[in-house]
GROMACS .gro file of N, CA and C in nm:
model
  531
    1UNK      N    1  -1.800  -1.861  -0.047
    1UNK     CA    2  -1.934  -1.861  -0.102
    1UNK      C    3  -1.948  -1.767  -0.221
    2UNK      N    4  -1.869  -1.662  -0.223
    2UNK     CA    5  -1.882  -1.561  -0.329
    2UNK      C    6  -1.764  -1.560  -0.425
    3UNK      N    7  -1.679  -1.660  -0.418
    3UNK     CA    8  -1.564  -1.675  -0.509
    3UNK      C    9  -1.463  -1.562  -0.502
    4UNK      N   10  -1.456  -1.494  -0.388
    4UNK     CA   11  -1.361  -1.383  -0.374
    4UNK      C   12  -1.216  -1.429  -0.381
    5UNK      N   13  -1.192  -1.556  -0.350
    5UNK     CA   14  -1.055  -1.606  -0.350
    5UNK      C   15  -1.030  -1.707  -0.462
    6UNK      N   16  -1.117  -1.710  -0.561
    6UNK     CA   17  -1.098  -1.798  -0.675
    6UNK      C   18  -0.969  -1.759  -0.747
    7UNK      N   19  -0.879  -1.854  -0.764
    7UNK     CA   20  -0.749  -1.834  -0.831
    7UNK      C   21  -0.653  -1.745  -0.752
    8UNK      N   22  -0.685  -1.719  -0.624
    8UNK     CA   23  -0.598  -1.641  -0.536
    8UNK      C   24  -0.531  -1.739  -0.441
    9UNK      N   25  -0.400  -1.729  -0.427
    9UNK     CA   26  -0.324  -1.826  -0.349
    9UNK      C   27  -0.277  -1.768  -0.216
   10UNK      N   28  -0.277  -1.853  -0.116
   10UNK     CA   29  -0.210  -1.821   0.011
   10UNK      C   30  -0.063  -1.852  -0.010
   11UNK      N   31   0.023  -1.763   0.035
   11UNK     CA   32   0.165  -1.787   0.018
   11UNK      C   33   0.233  -1.794   0.153
   12UNK      N   34   0.351  -1.850   0.155
   12UNK     CA   35   0.429  -1.860   0.278
   12UNK      C   36   0.577  -1.856   0.244
   13UNK      N   37   0.658  -1.881   0.344
   13UNK     CA   38   0.802  -1.888   0.324
   13UNK      C   39   0.864  -1.758   0.280
   14UNK      N   40   0.967  -1.767   0.197
   14UNK     CA   41   1.045  -1.651   0.155
   14UNK      C   42   0.961  -1.545   0.083
   15UNK      N   43   0.875  -1.581  -0.014
   15UNK     CA   44   0.795  -1.475  -0.078
   15UNK      C   45   0.704  -1.402   0.021
   16UNK      N   46   0.643  -1.474   0.112
   16UNK     CA   47   0.554  -1.411   0.209
   16UNK      C   48   0.631  -1.316   0.300
   17UNK      N   49   0.747  -1.359   0.348
   17UNK     CA   50   0.827  -1.273   0.436
   17UNK      C   51   0.874  -1.147   0.362
   18UNK      N   52   0.911  -1.163   0.235
   18UNK     CA   53   0.955  -1.048   0.154
   18UNK      C   54   0.839  -0.951   0.133
   19UNK      N   55   0.726  -1.001   0.089
   19UNK     CA   56   0.609  -0.917   0.061
   19UNK      C   57   0.562  -0.846   0.187
   20UNK      N   58   0.569  -0.913   0.300
   20UNK     CA   59   0.526  -0.854   0.427
   20UNK      C   60   0.604  -0.726   0.461
   21UNK      N   61   0.728  -0.718   0.414
   21UNK     CA   62   0.810  -0.599   0.442
   21UNK      C   63   0.752  -0.472   0.380
   22UNK      N   64   0.669  -0.488   0.277
   22UNK     CA   65   0.611  -0.369   0.213
   22UNK      C   66   0.479  -0.327   0.278
   23UNK      N   67   0.433  -0.404   0.376
   23UNK     CA   68   0.308  -0.369   0.444
   23UNK      C   69   0.336  -0.262   0.548
   24UNK      N   70   0.265  -0.150   0.537
   24UNK     CA   71   0.282  -0.038   0.630
   24UNK      C   72   0.145  -0.005   0.687
   25UNK      N   73   0.135  -0.005   0.819
   25UNK     CA   74   0.008   0.026   0.883
   25UNK      C   75  -0.024   0.174   0.876
   26UNK      N   76  -0.141   0.209   0.926
   26UNK     CA   77  -0.182   0.348   0.927
   26UNK      C   78  -0.086   0.433   1.009
   27UNK      N   79  -0.091   0.561   0.988
   27UNK     CA   80  -0.005   0.649   1.064
   27UNK      C   81  -0.085   0.767   1.117
   28UNK      N   82  -0.042   0.814   1.227
   28UNK     CA   83  -0.100   0.935   1.286
   28UNK      C   84   0.014   1.033   1.307
   29UNK      N   85   0.002   1.148   1.244
   29UNK     CA   86   0.107   1.248   1.260
   29UNK      C   87   0.048   1.385   1.229
   30UNK      N   88   0.116   1.486   1.275
   30UNK     CA   89   0.080   1.623   1.243
   30UNK      C   90   0.167   1.671   1.128
   31UNK      N   91   0.135   1.786   1.075
   31UNK     CA   92   0.215   1.846   0.969
   31UNK      C   93   0.361   1.856   1.015
   32UNK      N   94   0.450   1.804   0.933
   32UNK     CA   95   0.593   1.802   0.962
   32UNK      C   96   0.626   1.728   1.092
   33UNK      N   97   0.532   1.648   1.140
   33UNK     CA   98   0.550   1.567   1.261
   33UNK      C   99   0.584   1.652   1.383
   34UNK      N  100   0.527   1.772   1.388
   34UNK     CA  101   0.553   1.864   1.500
   34UNK      C  102   0.454   1.840   1.614
   35UNK      N  103   0.497   1.865   1.736
   35UNK     CA  104   0.407   1.860   1.850
   35UNK      C  105   0.326   1.989   1.851
   36UNK      N  106   0.196   1.975   1.867
   36UNK     CA  107   0.108   2.091   1.866
   36UNK      C  108   0.022   2.089   1.992
   37UNK      N  109   0.024   2.197   2.065
   37UNK     CA  110  -0.065   2.212   2.180
   37UNK      C  111  -0.190   2.283   2.133
   38UNK      N  112  -0.304   2.223   2.157
   38UNK     CA  113  -0.430   2.280   2.110
   38UNK      C  114  -0.523   2.295   2.229
   39UNK      N  115  -0.577   2.412   2.246
   39UNK     CA  116  -0.667   2.440   2.357
   39UNK      C  117  -0.810   2.463   2.309
   40UNK      N  118  -0.837   2.427   2.186
   40UNK     CA  119  -0.971   2.444   2.130
   40UNK      C  120  -1.032   2.308   2.102
   41UNK      N  121  -1.164   2.304   2.086
   41UNK     CA  122  -1.231   2.181   2.049
   41UNK      C  123  -1.198   2.149   1.904
   42UNK      N  124  -1.175   2.022   1.877
   42UNK     CA  125  -1.144   1.977   1.742
   42UNK      C  126  -1.251   1.880   1.695
   43UNK      N  127  -1.276   1.879   1.566
   43UNK     CA  128  -1.361   1.777   1.507
   43UNK      C  129  -1.272   1.665   1.456
   44UNK      N  130  -1.308   1.544   1.490
   44UNK     CA  131  -1.233   1.428   1.445
   44UNK      C  132  -1.308   1.367   1.328
   45UNK      N  133  -1.260   1.392   1.208
   45UNK     CA  134  -1.324   1.338   1.089
   45UNK      C  135  -1.256   1.206   1.054
   46UNK      N  136  -1.315   1.098   1.100
   46UNK     CA  137  -1.260   0.966   1.076
   46UNK      C  138  -1.345   0.896   0.971
   47UNK      N  139  -1.282   0.842   0.871
   47UNK     CA  140  -1.353   0.773   0.765
   47UNK      C  141  -1.400   0.636   0.814
   48UNK      N  142  -1.497   0.580   0.745
   48UNK     CA  143  -1.548   0.448   0.781
   48UNK      C  144  -1.510   0.346   0.676
   49UNK      N  145  -1.494   0.225   0.720
   49UNK     CA  146  -1.472   0.109   0.631
   49UNK      C  147  -1.354   0.127   0.537
   50UNK      N  148  -1.240   0.175   0.589
   50UNK     CA  149  -1.126   0.196   0.502
   50UNK      C  150  -1.067   0.066   0.447
   51UNK      N  151  -1.052  -0.036   0.532
   51UNK     CA  152  -0.996  -0.162   0.483
   51UNK      C  153  -1.087  -0.227   0.379
   52UNK      N  154  -1.218  -0.238   0.408
   52UNK     CA  155  -1.305  -0.295   0.304
   52UNK      C  156  -1.307  -0.211   0.176
   53UNK      N  157  -1.302  -0.078   0.190
   53UNK     CA  158  -1.299   0.008   0.072
   53UNK      C  159  -1.175  -0.019  -0.012
   54UNK      N  160  -1.062  -0.035   0.055
   54UNK     CA  161  -0.937  -0.064  -0.017
   54UNK      C  162  -0.945  -0.199  -0.087
   55UNK      N  163  -0.999  -0.300  -0.019
   55UNK     CA  164  -1.012  -0.431  -0.082
   55UNK      C  165  -1.103  -0.423  -0.204
   56UNK      N  166  -1.209  -0.345  -0.194
   56UNK     CA  167  -1.302  -0.329  -0.305
   56UNK      C  168  -1.236  -0.259  -0.423
   57UNK      N  169  -1.155  -0.159  -0.396
   57UNK     CA  170  -1.086  -0.086  -0.503
   57UNK      C  171  -0.980  -0.172  -0.570
   58UNK      N  172  -0.909  -0.251  -0.491
   58UNK     CA  173  -0.792  -0.321  -0.544
   58UNK      C  174  -0.821  -0.463  -0.591
   59UNK      N  175  -0.916  -0.532  -0.531
   59UNK     CA  176  -0.934  -0.673  -0.562
   59UNK      C  177  -0.819  -0.754  -0.505
   60UNK      N  178  -0.810  -0.878  -0.548
   60UNK     CA  179  -0.703  -0.967  -0.501
   60UNK      C  180  -0.624  -1.018  -0.620
   61UNK      N  181  -0.493  -1.022  -0.606
   61UNK     CA  182  -0.406  -1.069  -0.714
   61UNK      C  183  -0.421  -1.219  -0.734
   62UNK      N  184  -0.437  -1.259  -0.859
   62UNK     CA  185  -0.449  -1.401  -0.893
   62UNK      C  186  -0.311  -1.462  -0.915
   63UNK      N  187  -0.304  -1.592  -0.896
   63UNK     CA  188  -0.183  -1.666  -0.927
   63UNK      C  189  -0.080  -1.660  -0.816
   64UNK      N  190   0.037  -1.711  -0.849
   64UNK     CA  191   0.148  -1.714  -0.755
   64UNK      C  192   0.246  -1.601  -0.787
   65UNK      N  193   0.318  -1.552  -0.685
   65UNK     CA  194   0.417  -1.448  -0.714
   65UNK      C  195   0.532  -1.506  -0.796
   66UNK      N  196   0.580  -1.426  -0.889
   66UNK     CA  197   0.693  -1.466  -0.973
   66UNK      C  198   0.812  -1.378  -0.935
   67UNK      N  199   0.927  -1.439  -0.924
   67UNK     CA  200   1.047  -1.366  -0.886
   67UNK      C  201   1.099  -1.283  -1.003
   68UNK      N  202   1.136  -1.157  -0.976
   68UNK     CA  203   1.199  -1.074  -1.077
   68UNK      C  204   1.337  -1.131  -1.107
   69UNK      N  205   1.369  -1.148  -1.235
   69UNK     CA  206   1.491  -1.217  -1.274
   69UNK      C  207   1.587  -1.129  -1.352
   70UNK      N  208   1.621  -1.015  -1.301
   70UNK     CA  209   1.721  -0.929  -1.366
   70UNK      C  210   1.662  -0.847  -1.478
   71UNK      N  211   1.751  -0.783  -1.557
   71UNK     CA  212   1.705  -0.700  -1.669
   71UNK      C  213   1.627  -0.785  -1.767
   72UNK      N  214   1.519  -0.737  -1.828
   72UNK     CA  215   1.458  -0.606  -1.808
   72UNK      C  216   1.355  -0.603  -1.694
   73UNK      N  217   1.341  -0.714  -1.622
   73UNK     CA  218   1.237  -0.721  -1.519
   73UNK      C  219   1.263  -0.627  -1.402
   74UNK      N  220   1.386  -0.588  -1.379
   74UNK     CA  221   1.416  -0.497  -1.269
   74UNK      C  222   1.402  -0.350  -1.310
   75UNK      N  223   1.337  -0.326  -1.419
   75UNK     CA  224   1.313  -0.189  -1.468
   75UNK      C  225   1.166  -0.154  -1.448
   76UNK      N  226   1.140  -0.025  -1.423
   76UNK     CA  227   1.003   0.020  -1.400
   76UNK      C  228   0.914  -0.001  -1.523
   77UNK      N  229   0.971   0.009  -1.642
   77UNK     CA  230   0.892  -0.013  -1.763
   77UNK      C  231   0.828  -0.152  -1.764
   78UNK      N  232   0.898  -0.251  -1.711
   78UNK     CA  233   0.842  -0.386  -1.699
   78UNK      C  234   0.738  -0.389  -1.587
   79UNK      N  235   0.773  -0.334  -1.472
   79UNK     CA  236   0.685  -0.342  -1.355
   79UNK      C  237   0.549  -0.277  -1.378
   80UNK      N  238   0.546  -0.161  -1.442
   80UNK     CA  239   0.420  -0.088  -1.455
   80UNK      C  240   0.319  -0.162  -1.543
   81UNK      N  241   0.362  -0.264  -1.615
   81UNK     CA  242   0.271  -0.344  -1.698
   81UNK      C  243   0.212  -0.463  -1.622
   82UNK      N  244   0.256  -0.484  -1.497
   82UNK     CA  245   0.212  -0.600  -1.419
   82UNK      C  246   0.087  -0.565  -1.337
   83UNK      N  247   0.012  -0.669  -1.298
   83UNK     CA  248  -0.107  -0.649  -1.215
   83UNK      C  249  -0.070  -0.604  -1.074
   84UNK      N  250   0.041  -0.649  -1.025
   84UNK     CA  251   0.088  -0.610  -0.893
   84UNK      C  252   0.232  -0.650  -0.874
   85UNK      N  253   0.299  -0.586  -0.780
   85UNK     CA  254   0.438  -0.623  -0.749
   85UNK      C  255   0.474  -0.571  -0.612
   86UNK      N  256   0.579  -0.631  -0.559
   86UNK     CA  257   0.635  -0.596  -0.429
   86UNK      C  258   0.785  -0.597  -0.448
   87UNK      N  259   0.849  -0.481  -0.429
   87UNK     CA  260   0.990  -0.470  -0.464
   87UNK      C  261   1.071  -0.401  -0.355
   88UNK      N  262   1.199  -0.431  -0.356
   88UNK     CA  263   1.297  -0.357  -0.276
   88UNK      C  264   1.360  -0.257  -0.370
   89UNK      N  265   1.359  -0.129  -0.329
   89UNK     CA  266   1.418  -0.025  -0.412
   89UNK      C  267   1.520   0.054  -0.330
   90UNK      N  268   1.612   0.117  -0.401
   90UNK     CA  269   1.701   0.216  -0.340
   90UNK      C  270   1.665   0.349  -0.405
   91UNK      N  271   1.634   0.446  -0.323
   91UNK     CA  272   1.592   0.577  -0.373
   91UNK      C  273   1.715   0.657  -0.415
   92UNK      N  274   1.713   0.710  -0.538
   92UNK     CA  275   1.825   0.787  -0.591
   92UNK      C  276   1.794   0.936  -0.601
   93UNK      N  277   1.664   0.971  -0.596
   93UNK     CA  278   1.626   1.112  -0.604
   93UNK      C  279   1.486   1.129  -0.546
   94UNK      N  280   1.468   1.237  -0.470
   94UNK     CA  281   1.336   1.279  -0.423
   94UNK      C  282   1.314   1.418  -0.480
   95UNK      N  283   1.231   1.427  -0.584
   95UNK     CA  284   1.213   1.553  -0.655
   95UNK      C  285   1.122   1.652  -0.586
   96UNK      N  286   1.029   1.603  -0.506
   96UNK     CA  287   0.934   1.692  -0.438
   96UNK      C  288   0.935   1.659  -0.289
   97UNK      N  289   0.964   1.759  -0.209
   97UNK     CA  290   0.963   1.743  -0.062
   97UNK      C  291   0.820   1.770  -0.014
   98UNK      N  292   0.769   1.685   0.073
   98UNK     CA  293   0.634   1.698   0.124
   98UNK      C  294   0.634   1.714   0.276
   99UNK      N  295   0.537   1.789   0.327
   99UNK     CA  296   0.523   1.802   0.472
   99UNK      C  297   0.470   1.673   0.533
  100UNK      N  298   0.399   1.594   0.454
  100UNK     CA  299   0.355   1.460   0.491
  100UNK      C  300   0.416   1.364   0.388
  101UNK      N  301   0.543   1.327   0.403
  101UNK     CA  302   0.607   1.243   0.301
  101UNK      C  303   0.540   1.107   0.287
  102UNK      N  304   0.544   1.054   0.167
  102UNK     CA  305   0.495   0.919   0.140
  102UNK      C  306   0.602   0.814   0.165
  103UNK      N  307   0.725   0.858   0.183
  103UNK     CA  308   0.840   0.770   0.193
  103UNK      C  309   0.879   0.749   0.339
  104UNK      N  310   0.925   0.627   0.368
  104UNK     CA  311   0.965   0.599   0.505
  104UNK      C  312   1.076   0.495   0.508
  105UNK      N  313   1.148   0.495   0.619
  105UNK     CA  314   1.250   0.394   0.644
  105UNK      C  315   1.240   0.350   0.789
  106UNK      N  316   1.294   0.235   0.818
  106UNK     CA  317   1.294   0.184   0.955
  106UNK      C  318   1.435   0.203   1.009
  107UNK      N  319   1.445   0.274   1.122
  107UNK     CA  320   1.577   0.303   1.179
  107UNK      C  321   1.631   0.184   1.258
  108UNK      N  322   1.750   0.203   1.316
  108UNK     CA  323   1.818   0.095   1.389
  108UNK      C  324   1.741   0.047   1.512
  109UNK      N  325   1.644   0.126   1.559
  109UNK     CA  326   1.561   0.086   1.673
  109UNK      C  327   1.430   0.021   1.630
  110UNK      N  328   1.415   0.001   1.500
  110UNK     CA  329   1.293  -0.060   1.449
  110UNK      C  330   1.176   0.036   1.438
  111UNK      N  331   1.202   0.166   1.443
  111UNK     CA  332   1.097   0.267   1.435
  111UNK      C  333   1.085   0.317   1.290
  112UNK      N  334   0.962   0.321   1.240
  112UNK     CA  335   0.939   0.373   1.105
  112UNK      C  336   0.943   0.526   1.109
  113UNK      N  337   1.021   0.584   1.020
  113UNK     CA  338   1.036   0.729   1.009
  113UNK      C  339   0.989   0.774   0.871
  114UNK      N  340   0.894   0.867   0.870
  114UNK     CA  341   0.846   0.925   0.745
  114UNK      C  342   0.937   1.044   0.712
  115UNK      N  343   0.994   1.043   0.592
  115UNK     CA  344   1.100   1.139   0.565
  115UNK      C  345   1.110   1.172   0.416
  116UNK      N  346   1.159   1.293   0.389
  116UNK     CA  347   1.198   1.331   0.253
  116UNK      C  348   1.345   1.297   0.229
  117UNK      N  349   1.420   1.275   0.334
  117UNK     CA  350   1.564   1.247   0.325
  117UNK      C  351   1.585   1.098   0.301
  118UNK      N  352   1.559   1.055   0.180
  118UNK     CA  353   1.559   0.913   0.149
  118UNK      C  354   1.666   0.872   0.047
  119UNK      N  355   1.743   0.965  -0.002
  119UNK     CA  356   1.843   0.930  -0.103
  119UNK      C  357   1.941   0.830  -0.045
  120UNK      N  358   1.958   0.718  -0.116
  120UNK     CA  359   2.047   0.612  -0.071
  120UNK      C  360   1.983   0.513   0.024
  121UNK      N  361   1.858   0.540   0.065
  121UNK     CA  362   1.790   0.450   0.159
  121UNK      C  363   1.713   0.342   0.082
  122UNK      N  364   1.704   0.227   0.146
  122UNK     CA  365   1.630   0.113   0.091
  122UNK      C  366   1.487   0.118   0.143
  123UNK      N  367   1.395   0.081   0.054
  123UNK     CA  368   1.254   0.080   0.089
  123UNK      C  369   1.189  -0.040   0.022
  124UNK      N  370   1.102  -0.109   0.096
  124UNK     CA  371   1.021  -0.216   0.041
  124UNK      C  372   0.884  -0.156   0.011
  125UNK      N  373   0.835  -0.177  -0.112
  125UNK     CA  374   0.718  -0.102  -0.154
  125UNK      C  375   0.635  -0.184  -0.253
  126UNK      N  376   0.505  -0.159  -0.254
  126UNK     CA  377   0.417  -0.228  -0.348
  126UNK      C  378   0.383  -0.137  -0.466
  127UNK      N  379   0.307  -0.190  -0.560
  127UNK     CA  380   0.275  -0.117  -0.683
  127UNK      C  381   0.206   0.017  -0.656
  128UNK      N  382   0.101   0.015  -0.576
  128UNK     CA  383   0.024   0.138  -0.552
  128UNK      C  384   0.109   0.243  -0.480
  129UNK      N  385   0.183   0.202  -0.379
  129UNK     CA  386   0.267   0.297  -0.305
  129UNK      C  387   0.379   0.354  -0.392
  130UNK      N  388   0.437   0.271  -0.477
  130UNK     CA  389   0.543   0.322  -0.566
  130UNK      C  390   0.486   0.419  -0.669
  131UNK      N  391   0.370   0.387  -0.725
  131UNK     CA  392   0.308   0.479  -0.820
  131UNK      C  393   0.280   0.615  -0.753
  132UNK      N  394   0.233   0.611  -0.628
  132UNK     CA  395   0.208   0.735  -0.554
  132UNK      C  396   0.338   0.812  -0.530
  133UNK      N  397   0.444   0.741  -0.491
  133UNK     CA  398   0.573   0.806  -0.464
  133UNK      C  399   0.629   0.872  -0.590
  134UNK      N  400   0.608   0.807  -0.704
  134UNK     CA  401   0.653   0.865  -0.832
  134UNK      C  402   0.569   0.988  -0.865
  135UNK      N  403   0.437   0.977  -0.852
  135UNK     CA  404   0.348   1.087  -0.890
  135UNK      C  405   0.360   1.207  -0.797
  136UNK      N  406   0.361   1.182  -0.665
  136UNK     CA  407   0.351   1.292  -0.570
  136UNK      C  408   0.484   1.339  -0.512
  137UNK      N  409   0.589   1.257  -0.522
  137UNK     CA  410   0.719   1.302  -0.473
  137UNK      C  411   0.826   1.295  -0.581
  138UNK      N  412   0.785   1.256  -0.701
  138UNK     CA  413   0.874   1.255  -0.816
  138UNK      C  414   1.006   1.183  -0.784
  139UNK      N  415   0.993   1.062  -0.729
  139UNK     CA  416   1.115   0.989  -0.692
  139UNK      C  417   1.176   0.919  -0.812
  140UNK      N  418   1.304   0.897  -0.802
  140UNK     CA  419   1.377   0.809  -0.892
  140UNK      C  420   1.438   0.701  -0.805
  141UNK      N  421   1.458   0.583  -0.862
  141UNK     CA  422   1.496   0.468  -0.780
  141UNK      C  423   1.558   0.360  -0.867
  142UNK      N  424   1.623   0.268  -0.797
  142UNK     CA  425   1.678   0.148  -0.861
  142UNK      C  426   1.609   0.028  -0.797
  143UNK      N  427   1.553  -0.060  -0.879
  143UNK     CA  428   1.489  -0.181  -0.828
  143UNK      C  429   1.598  -0.284  -0.799
  144UNK      N  430   1.599  -0.336  -0.677
  144UNK     CA  431   1.701  -0.433  -0.637
  144UNK      C  432   1.652  -0.575  -0.660
  145UNK      N  433   1.530  -0.604  -0.614
  145UNK     CA  434   1.473  -0.739  -0.628
  145UNK      C  435   1.325  -0.732  -0.594
  146UNK      N  436   1.256  -0.844  -0.616
  146UNK     CA  437   1.115  -0.845  -0.580
  146UNK      C  438   1.037  -0.955  -0.648
  147UNK      N  439   0.904  -0.944  -0.635
  147UNK     CA  440   0.809  -1.039  -0.691
  147UNK      C  441   0.701  -0.962  -0.765
  148UNK      N  442   0.647  -1.026  -0.869
  148UNK     CA  443   0.539  -0.963  -0.944
  148UNK      C  444   0.427  -1.065  -0.970
  149UNK      N  445   0.310  -1.011  -1.000
  149UNK     CA  446   0.193  -1.091  -1.036
  149UNK      C  447   0.144  -1.043  -1.172
  150UNK      N  448   0.111  -1.137  -1.262
  150UNK     CA  449   0.060  -1.098  -1.393
  150UNK      C  450  -0.052  -1.189  -1.442
  151UNK      N  451  -0.126  -1.249  -1.349
  151UNK     CA  452  -0.235  -1.340  -1.385
  151UNK      C  453  -0.373  -1.278  -1.367
  152UNK      N  454  -0.379  -1.146  -1.354
  152UNK     CA  455  -0.506  -1.078  -1.339
  152UNK      C  456  -0.544  -1.059  -1.193
  153UNK      N  457  -0.664  -1.006  -1.174
  153UNK     CA  458  -0.716  -0.981  -1.039
  153UNK      C  459  -0.854  -1.043  -1.026
  154UNK      N  460  -0.882  -1.094  -0.907
  154UNK     CA  461  -1.017  -1.139  -0.875
  154UNK      C  462  -1.087  -1.021  -0.809
  155UNK      N  463  -1.191  -0.971  -0.870
  155UNK     CA  464  -1.259  -0.852  -0.820
  155UNK      C  465  -1.398  -0.883  -0.764
  156UNK      N  466  -1.424  -1.010  -0.731
  156UNK     CA  467  -1.553  -1.049  -0.674
  156UNK      C  468  -1.581  -0.979  -0.542
  157UNK      N  469  -1.476  -0.937  -0.472
  157UNK     CA  470  -1.492  -0.873  -0.343
  157UNK      C  471  -1.572  -0.743  -0.354
  158UNK      N  472  -1.571  -0.679  -0.471
  158UNK     CA  473  -1.641  -0.550  -0.488
  158UNK      C  474  -1.789  -0.561  -0.454
  159UNK      N  475  -1.855  -0.660  -0.510
  159UNK     CA  476  -1.999  -0.674  -0.484
  159UNK      C  477  -2.026  -0.718  -0.341
  160UNK      N  478  -1.937  -0.799  -0.284
  160UNK     CA  479  -1.954  -0.843  -0.145
  160UNK      C  480  -1.942  -0.724  -0.050
  161UNK      N  481  -1.841  -0.641  -0.070
  161UNK     CA  482  -1.821  -0.524   0.015
  161UNK      C  483  -1.939  -0.428   0.003
  162UNK      N  484  -1.988  -0.407  -0.117
  162UNK     CA  485  -2.102  -0.316  -0.138
  162UNK      C  486  -2.225  -0.368  -0.064
  163UNK      N  487  -2.250  -0.497  -0.073
  163UNK     CA  488  -2.364  -0.557  -0.002
  163UNK      C  489  -2.349  -0.542   0.149
  164UNK      N  490  -2.231  -0.572   0.201
  164UNK     CA  491  -2.207  -0.561   0.346
  164UNK      C  492  -2.219  -0.417   0.394
  165UNK      N  493  -2.164  -0.323   0.317
  165UNK     CA  494  -2.170  -0.183   0.356
  165UNK      C  495  -2.315  -0.134   0.361
  166UNK      N  496  -2.393  -0.168   0.259
  166UNK     CA  497  -2.533  -0.125   0.254
  166UNK      C  498  -2.615  -0.189   0.366
  167UNK      N  499  -2.585  -0.314   0.397
  167UNK     CA  500  -2.654  -0.382   0.506
  167UNK      C  501  -2.620  -0.316   0.641
  168UNK      N  502  -2.495  -0.284   0.660
  168UNK     CA  503  -2.452  -0.216   0.783
  168UNK      C  504  -2.521  -0.080   0.796
  169UNK      N  505  -2.525  -0.007   0.687
  169UNK     CA  506  -2.589   0.124   0.685
  169UNK      C  507  -2.737   0.114   0.722
  170UNK      N  508  -2.805   0.014   0.667
  170UNK     CA  509  -2.947  -0.008   0.695
  170UNK      C  510  -2.970  -0.031   0.844
  171UNK      N  511  -2.889  -0.117   0.906
  171UNK     CA  512  -2.906  -0.150   1.048
  171UNK      C  513  -2.869  -0.033   1.138
  172UNK      N  514  -2.767   0.044   1.097
  172UNK     CA  515  -2.731   0.163   1.178
  172UNK      C  516  -2.842   0.266   1.180
  173UNK      N  517  -2.912   0.284   1.067
  173UNK     CA  518  -3.024   0.377   1.060
  173UNK      C  519  -3.136   0.337   1.156
  174UNK      N  520  -3.143   0.207   1.187
  174UNK     CA  521  -3.245   0.156   1.279
  174UNK      C  522  -3.192   0.152   1.424
  175UNK      N  523  -3.077   0.216   1.447
  175UNK     CA  524  -3.011   0.217   1.578
  175UNK      C  525  -2.984   0.077   1.632
  176UNK      N  526  -2.957  -0.015   1.542
  176UNK     CA  527  -2.926  -0.153   1.581
  176UNK      C  528  -2.774  -0.166   1.581
  177UNK      N  529  -2.714  -0.190   1.699
  177UNK     CA  530  -2.567  -0.197   1.705
  177UNK      C  531  -2.513  -0.321   1.637
   0.00000   0.00000   0.00000
């Protein structure tokens, strides 16, 4: 009704399975992933509407994914000019170690591990996560393969999310569940 998916395609098969590898759910961890015994009352500051907020900020990629086809497409200079991408990278350097690392790998048991020890490890990552890893952990990497989008973004979702959020807020103020 609101054209949020105008020019946005549903994908399947090999591109969908590849892109899905870069999807990482939320995480709950303590500083340095240490166990902490706490005997005091804690405040739980949980944000609201994180998924809709993210959709509103990012919009939806238009068009079909295009396969990266070697040099120069496998270089970051090419990727950073695209609307979006999903790539397999091998990390060659982690310049900044963090107590809450942005980098992770899946071990032989299928468990995701957040780590600074990523040199030589393979990671599937999207545009926003890679930009964050470069900015906040100063990583260097080699792009192995992936898909990119360069047909723009559909940002109609922004007004829809704003309307829904304001409507929800109005009803909550009236104690209407």
